[in-house]
Amino acid sequence: MPQPDHLWKLDITVGEPTEEDLKKYWAKCVEKLGMVPNVIRAVSQNPKKARTFIAMYNELMLGDSGLSKLEREMIAVVVSSANRCYYCLVAHGQAVRQYSGDPQLGEMMVLNYRVADLPARQRAMLDFAWKLTLTPFDVGDTDRDGLKAHGFTPQDIYDICDVIAFFNMSNRMAHGSEMIPNAEYHALSR
């Protein structure tokens, strides 16, 4: 399906980047995903911000961590569910389906993660993500101790918070600009 010229209702026209590193990144996206995610198209309009966004995303979601890639995607979806972010629910719901091999789990994460039959460790992580997203002022030592009781290290807890914070920021950018996810996501990993 062809990409629209406008990826959000702010009517900002998105063209291909002229910088070599971003051209290579776009090509890598097409090779691995079969598309350039619209968020990458949007952020590429400012090369400096694009490089920062891409580096942070890749470190958080693909870098070394005590959290699996699936767990990080699950956090992304739960945060996006709390924020009702259409873009991230579609894109990261697909990633949950892909990493888990379970299309139903992806839908559960999008609609209500509490209906999923998850290990207590993942449930605690997602409950923390929900709370830190909706009522960050209520998060305290009891919440962090609860994560530790499920085997999360202080570094794991930092990584959980880092992913939660990143997706709260990304959700607000997607909401504010009315960014639309690539249509291809809907059919993937089903």
Backbone as numpy.savetxt, mean C-alpha at the origin, in Angstrom:
# Nx Ny Nz CAx CAy CAz Cx Cy Cz
-5.99 -2.42 -21.77 -6.84 -1.24 -21.77 -5.94 0.00 -21.77
-6.16 0.94 -22.64 -5.30 2.13 -22.70 -5.42 2.98 -21.44
-4.34 3.63 -21.11 -4.32 4.50 -19.94 -4.98 5.83 -20.27
-5.75 6.37 -19.34 -6.33 7.69 -19.58 -5.25 8.76 -19.52
-5.48 9.87 -20.21 -4.55 10.99 -20.12 -4.61 11.64 -18.75
-5.75 11.55 -18.11 -5.94 12.17 -16.80 -6.17 11.07 -15.78
-5.31 11.02 -14.77 -5.39 9.97 -13.77 -6.14 10.42 -12.53
-6.54 11.65 -12.52 -7.31 12.17 -11.41 -8.09 13.37 -11.88
-9.00 13.80 -11.07 -9.92 14.85 -11.48 -9.34 16.25 -11.38
-8.09 16.36 -10.97 -7.45 17.67 -10.95 -7.06 18.10 -12.36
-7.27 17.21 -13.32 -7.03 17.51 -14.73 -5.56 17.82 -15.02
-4.69 17.07 -14.39 -3.26 17.20 -14.64 -2.90 16.15 -15.69
-2.38 16.58 -16.82 -2.01 15.65 -17.88 -0.72 14.95 -17.51
-0.69 13.64 -17.68 0.46 12.84 -17.31 1.12 12.30 -18.57
2.38 12.64 -18.75 3.15 12.13 -19.88 4.28 11.25 -19.38
4.95 10.60 -20.29 6.07 9.75 -19.90 7.23 10.62 -19.43
8.02 10.08 -18.48 9.15 10.86 -17.98 10.24 11.02 -19.03
11.04 12.06 -18.88 12.16 12.28 -19.79 13.48 11.86 -19.14
13.51 11.68 -17.83 14.72 11.29 -17.12 14.97 9.80 -17.31
16.22 9.46 -17.59 16.57 8.07 -17.90 16.24 7.10 -16.77
16.53 7.48 -15.52 16.27 6.56 -14.41 14.77 6.28 -14.26
13.95 7.29 -14.47 12.51 7.08 -14.36 11.97 6.31 -15.56
12.53 6.53 -16.74 12.14 5.73 -17.91 12.42 4.25 -17.64
13.59 3.96 -17.07 13.96 2.58 -16.75 13.01 2.00 -15.70
12.63 2.80 -14.72 11.72 2.33 -13.69 10.35 2.01 -14.30
9.88 2.88 -15.18 8.60 2.63 -15.85 8.68 1.32 -16.64
9.79 1.10 -17.34 9.95 -0.13 -18.13 9.95 -1.35 -17.22
10.58 -1.21 -16.06 10.60 -2.31 -15.08 9.19 -2.61 -14.58
8.41 -1.57 -14.36 7.01 -1.76 -13.94 6.24 -2.54 -14.99
6.40 -2.16 -16.24 5.69 -2.84 -17.33 6.13 -4.30 -17.40
7.44 -4.53 -17.24 7.97 -5.89 -17.29 7.40 -6.75 -16.16
7.37 -6.21 -14.94 6.96 -7.00 -13.77 5.45 -7.01 -13.56
4.78 -5.89 -13.84 3.36 -5.77 -13.53 2.46 -5.77 -14.77
3.06 -5.51 -15.92 2.27 -5.39 -17.13 1.65 -4.01 -17.30
2.07 -3.06 -16.46 1.52 -1.70 -16.50 2.41 -0.80 -15.67
2.23 0.50 -15.82 2.84 1.47 -14.92 1.72 1.91 -13.98
1.85 1.62 -12.67 0.79 2.04 -11.75 0.55 3.55 -11.86
-0.70 3.91 -11.79 -1.05 5.32 -11.94 -0.39 6.21 -10.89
-0.14 5.68 -9.70 0.54 6.48 -8.69 1.96 6.82 -9.16
2.61 5.90 -9.84 3.95 6.15 -10.36 3.87 7.16 -11.51
2.87 7.04 -12.34 2.67 8.02 -13.41 2.49 9.42 -12.81
1.68 9.49 -11.78 1.38 10.79 -11.17 2.61 11.40 -10.51
3.29 10.62 -9.71 4.43 11.16 -8.96 5.61 11.47 -9.89
5.67 10.81 -11.02 6.77 11.04 -11.96 6.75 12.42 -12.58
5.68 13.16 -12.38 5.64 14.52 -12.91 6.61 15.44 -12.18
7.05 15.01 -11.00 8.08 15.72 -10.26 9.20 14.71 -9.99
10.23 14.68 -10.83 11.25 13.64 -10.73 11.88 13.50 -9.34
12.15 14.59 -8.66 12.77 14.50 -7.33 11.83 13.80 -6.35
10.57 14.18 -6.36 9.58 13.52 -5.49 9.38 12.07 -5.91
9.41 11.80 -7.21 9.25 10.43 -7.69 10.35 9.53 -7.14
11.58 10.00 -7.21 12.69 9.19 -6.72 12.56 8.93 -5.22
12.15 9.94 -4.47 11.97 9.78 -3.03 10.84 8.81 -2.73
9.70 8.99 -3.41 8.54 8.11 -3.20 8.89 6.66 -3.54
9.51 6.44 -4.69 9.86 5.10 -5.14 10.84 4.45 -4.18
11.86 5.18 -3.76 12.86 4.63 -2.84 12.22 4.26 -1.51
11.37 5.12 -1.00 10.73 4.83 0.28 9.78 3.64 0.16
8.96 3.64 -0.88 8.04 2.52 -1.10 8.81 1.20 -1.20
9.85 1.18 -2.03 10.62 -0.06 -2.22 11.27 -0.53 -0.93
11.78 0.39 -0.15 12.39 0.01 1.13 11.34 -0.54 2.10
10.23 0.17 2.22 9.18 -0.26 3.16 8.53 -1.59 2.77
8.22 -1.73 1.49 7.41 -2.87 1.07 8.21 -4.06 0.54
9.44 -3.81 0.11 10.23 -4.89 -0.48 11.55 -5.13 0.23
11.97 -4.20 1.10 13.25 -4.30 1.79 13.24 -5.34 2.90
14.39 -5.52 3.52 14.53 -6.46 4.63 13.66 -6.02 5.80
12.97 -6.98 6.37 12.08 -6.70 7.50 11.71 -8.01 8.17
11.35 -7.94 9.43 10.79 -9.09 10.12 9.36 -9.36 9.70
8.80 -8.44 8.93 7.45 -8.61 8.39 7.56 -9.17 6.98
6.70 -10.10 6.66 6.69 -10.63 5.29 6.11 -9.58 4.34
6.34 -9.78 3.06 5.74 -8.87 2.06 4.23 -8.93 2.16
3.67 -10.11 2.39 2.22 -10.24 2.55 1.75 -9.43 3.75
2.44 -9.53 4.87 2.02 -8.78 6.06 2.05 -7.27 5.80
3.06 -6.80 5.11 3.13 -5.37 4.80 1.98 -4.96 3.88
1.64 -5.81 2.92 0.50 -5.51 2.04 -0.81 -5.56 2.82
-0.91 -6.49 3.75 -2.12 -6.56 4.58 -2.29 -5.27 5.38
-1.20 -4.75 5.93 -1.25 -3.48 6.65 -1.70 -2.37 5.70
-1.13 -2.34 4.51 -1.50 -1.31 3.53 -3.00 -1.34 3.26
-3.57 -2.53 3.13 -4.99 -2.65 2.82 -5.85 -2.27 4.03
-5.45 -2.68 5.21 -6.25 -2.34 6.40 -6.24 -0.83 6.64
-5.09 -0.20 6.50 -5.03 1.26 6.61 -5.93 1.90 5.56
-5.83 1.40 4.34 -6.63 1.96 3.24 -8.11 1.69 3.42
-8.45 0.59 4.06 -9.85 0.30 4.37 -10.37 1.30 5.40
-9.58 1.53 6.44 -9.98 2.50 7.47 -10.17 3.88 6.85
-9.33 4.21 5.88 -9.38 5.52 5.23 -10.30 5.54 4.01
-10.83 4.39 3.63 -11.72 4.27 2.45 -11.03 4.80 1.19
-9.78 4.40 1.01 -9.00 4.86 -0.15 -9.15 3.88 -1.30
-9.96 4.26 -2.26 -10.25 3.40 -3.41 -8.97 2.97 -4.14
-8.09 3.92 -4.40 -6.87 3.60 -5.15 -6.10 2.47 -4.45
-5.77 2.65 -3.19 -4.91 1.69 -2.49 -5.64 0.38 -2.19
-6.95 0.44 -1.99 -7.70 -0.80 -1.78 -7.63 -1.68 -3.02
-7.78 -1.09 -4.18 -7.73 -1.85 -5.42 -6.31 -2.37 -5.66
-5.32 -1.48 -5.60 -3.94 -1.87 -5.92 -3.35 -2.84 -4.90
-3.52 -2.56 -3.63 -2.90 -3.40 -2.60 -3.76 -4.60 -2.23
-5.06 -4.52 -2.49 -5.90 -5.71 -2.38 -5.43 -6.77 -3.37
-5.05 -6.32 -4.57 -4.50 -7.23 -5.58 -3.19 -7.83 -5.09
-2.35 -7.04 -4.43 -1.07 -7.56 -3.92 -1.30 -8.61 -2.84
-2.31 -8.41 -1.99 -2.64 -9.43 -0.98 -3.07 -10.72 -1.68
-3.90 -10.60 -2.71 -4.31 -11.79 -3.46 -3.09 -12.49 -4.05
-2.18 -11.71 -4.60 -0.98 -12.27 -5.24 -0.09 -12.97 -4.22
0.28 -12.29 -3.16 1.23 -12.87 -2.19 0.62 -14.02 -1.40
-0.67 -13.98 -1.15 -1.30 -15.04 -0.37 -1.75 -16.20 -1.24
-1.96 -15.94 -2.54 -2.52 -16.96 -3.41 -3.99 -17.22 -3.10
-4.61 -16.28 -2.39 -5.99 -16.45 -1.92 -6.82 -15.22 -2.28
-7.59 -15.29 -3.37 -8.41 -14.14 -3.76 -9.40 -13.71 -2.67
-9.88 -14.68 -1.92 -10.84 -14.36 -0.86 -10.19 -13.51 0.23
-8.94 -13.81 0.59 -8.26 -13.04 1.62 -8.10 -11.58 1.19
-7.78 -11.37 -0.08 -7.67 -10.00 -0.58 -8.96 -9.23 -0.38
-10.09 -9.87 -0.68 -11.39 -9.20 -0.52 -11.72 -8.98 0.96
-11.38 -9.94 1.80 -11.62 -9.77 3.24 -10.85 -8.59 3.79
-9.58 -8.46 3.38 -8.77 -7.35 3.86 -9.40 -6.02 3.44
-9.92 -5.95 2.23 -10.52 -4.72 1.71 -11.79 -4.36 2.48
-12.64 -5.34 2.70 -13.96 -5.06 3.27 -14.00 -5.10 4.79
-13.38 -6.12 5.39 -13.40 -6.25 6.85 -12.40 -7.33 7.25
-11.20 -6.93 7.57 -10.15 -7.90 7.89 -10.53 -8.81 9.05
-11.45 -8.38 9.88 -11.81 -9.17 11.07 -12.54 -10.47 10.73
-13.08 -10.58 9.51 -13.75 -11.83 9.13 -12.77 -12.89 8.66
-11.53 -12.52 8.41 -10.51 -13.47 7.95 -10.03 -14.34 9.10
-9.79 -15.59 8.81 -9.24 -16.53 9.79 -7.72 -16.37 9.78
-7.24 -15.49 10.62 -5.82 -15.14 10.65 -5.16 -15.62 11.93
-3.87 -15.89 11.88 -3.14 -16.17 13.11 -3.22 -14.97 14.07
-3.17 -15.23 15.36 -3.29 -14.17 16.38 -2.25 -13.07 16.16
-1.07 -13.43 15.71 0.01 -12.46 15.48 -0.42 -11.45 14.41
-0.95 -11.93 13.28 -1.38 -11.03 12.22 -2.60 -10.22 12.65
-3.50 -10.84 13.39 -4.69 -10.11 13.87 -4.26 -8.95 14.77
-3.30 -9.19 15.66 -2.82 -8.13 16.55 -2.18 -7.01 15.74
-1.40 -7.37 14.73 -0.74 -6.38 13.87 -1.78 -5.52 13.15
-2.82 -6.14 12.63 -3.83 -5.41 11.88 -4.73 -4.59 12.80
-5.01 -5.10 14.00 -5.76 -4.29 14.98 -4.98 -3.03 15.33
-3.66 -3.18 15.48 -2.80 -2.04 15.76 -2.83 -1.05 14.60
-2.76 -1.56 13.36 -2.80 -0.69 12.18 -4.12 0.09 12.13
-5.21 -0.57 12.41 -6.53 0.08 12.41 -6.57 1.19 13.45
-6.11 0.88 14.65 -6.15 1.85 15.75 -5.22 3.03 15.47
-4.00 2.76 15.02 -3.05 3.85 14.77 -3.55 4.74 13.63
-4.32 4.19 12.72 -4.88 4.98 11.62 -6.04 5.86 12.08
-6.97 5.27 12.82 -8.19 6.00 13.17 -8.11 6.79 14.46
-7.36 6.29 15.45 -7.26 7.00 16.73 -5.81 6.96 17.22
-4.90 7.60 16.49 -3.48 7.53 16.85 -3.20 8.06 18.25
-4.00 8.98 18.71 -3.82 9.57 20.04 -4.14 8.58 21.15
-4.80 7.48 20.84 -5.13 6.45 21.84 -4.10 5.34 21.91
-3.11 5.32 21.01 -2.10 4.27 21.00 -1.10 4.54 22.12
-0.82 3.48 22.88 0.12 3.63 23.99 0.92 2.37 24.23
1.56 2.32 25.39 2.41 1.18 25.74 1.66 -0.14 25.73
0.42 -0.14 26.14 -0.38 -1.37 26.14 -0.48 -1.96 24.74
-0.66 -1.09 23.77 -0.75 -1.56 22.38 0.58 -2.13 21.89
1.66 -1.44 22.17 2.97 -1.93 21.76 3.34 -3.21 22.52
2.99 -3.27 23.80 3.25 -4.49 24.58 2.45 -5.67 24.02
1.25 -5.39 23.53 0.44 -6.44 22.91 1.13 -7.00 21.67
1.76 -6.14 20.89 2.51 -6.61 19.72 3.72 -7.44 20.16
4.41 -6.97 21.19 5.58 -7.72 21.70 5.16 -9.10 22.18
3.99 -9.18 22.81 3.48 -10.46 23.32 3.21 -11.46 22.18
3.02 -10.94 20.98 2.82 -11.81 19.82 4.11 -12.05 19.04
5.25 -11.67 19.63 6.54 -11.98 19.04 7.13 -10.90 18.16
6.50 -9.74 18.10 7.08 -8.66 17.31 8.21 -8.00 18.09
9.34 -7.80 17.42 10.48 -7.14 18.03 10.26 -5.62 17.97
11.06 -4.86 18.72 10.96 -3.40 18.58 11.16 -2.93 17.13
12.07 -3.57 16.39 12.27 -3.20 14.97 11.04 -3.54 14.14
10.42 -4.69 14.42 9.18 -5.06 13.71 8.10 -4.01 13.97
7.98 -3.58 15.21 6.96 -2.59 15.57 7.24 -1.28 14.85
8.51 -0.91 14.77 8.86 0.29 14.00 8.47 0.12 12.54
8.75 -1.06 11.96 8.39 -1.32 10.57 6.87 -1.26 10.37
6.12 -1.80 11.33 4.66 -1.74 11.27 4.22 -0.28 11.23
4.75 0.52 12.14 4.39 1.94 12.21 4.79 2.67 10.92
5.94 2.32 10.38 6.43 2.95 9.16 5.47 2.69 7.99
5.02 1.44 7.84 4.09 1.10 6.76 2.74 1.80 6.98
2.28 1.80 8.22 1.01 2.48 8.54 1.11 3.96 8.17
2.18 4.61 8.58 2.34 6.04 8.31 2.42 6.32 6.81
3.17 5.51 6.09 3.32 5.71 4.64 1.97 5.61 3.93
1.17 4.62 4.31 -0.11 4.46 3.62 -1.14 5.48 4.06
-1.05 5.98 5.26 -1.92 7.10 5.63 -1.58 8.31 4.76
-0.30 8.56 4.54 0.11 9.67 3.66 -0.36 9.41 2.23
-0.09 8.21 1.72 -0.48 7.88 0.35 -1.98 7.96 0.15
-2.73 7.49 1.13 -4.20 7.56 1.04 -4.66 8.99 0.94
-4.05 9.87 1.68 -4.47 11.27 1.65 -4.14 11.91 0.30
-3.00 11.55 -0.27 -2.66 12.05 -1.60 -3.66 11.52 -2.64
-3.99 10.25 -2.55 -4.94 9.66 -3.51 -6.32 10.29 -3.36
-6.76 10.47 -2.11 -8.06 11.11 -1.87 -8.05 12.55 -2.38
-7.03 13.29 -2.00 -6.97 14.71 -2.34 -6.93 14.97 -3.83
-6.30 14.08 -4.57 -6.20 14.27 -6.02 -7.22 13.43 -6.78
-8.01 12.65 -6.08 -8.99 11.72 -6.68 -8.32 10.81 -7.70
-7.18 10.27 -7.30 -6.41 9.38 -8.16 -7.19 8.08 -8.40
-7.14 7.59 -9.60 -7.87 6.39 -10.01 -6.88 5.24 -10.21
-7.17 4.04 -9.66 -6.27 2.91 -9.88 -6.35 2.38 -11.30
-5.30 1.73 -11.73 -5.29 1.09 -13.05 -6.39 0.03 -13.09
-7.15 0.01 -14.15 -8.24 -0.96 -14.32 -7.73 -2.39 -14.29
-6.49 -2.61 -14.74 -5.93 -3.97 -14.80 -5.89 -4.66 -13.45
-5.75 -3.90 -12.37 -5.67 -4.51 -11.03 -6.87 -5.39 -10.72
-8.04 -5.00 -11.20 -9.27 -5.70 -10.83 -9.28 -7.17 -11.26
-8.63 -7.49 -12.34 -8.66 -8.86 -12.86 -7.47 -9.71 -12.42
-6.47 -9.10 -11.83 -5.24 -9.83 -11.48 -5.39 -10.70 -10.23
-4.70 -11.82 -10.22 -4.58 -12.71 -9.06 -5.94 -13.21 -8.57
-6.81 -13.50 -9.48 -8.14 -14.03 -9.12 -8.18 -15.52 -9.33
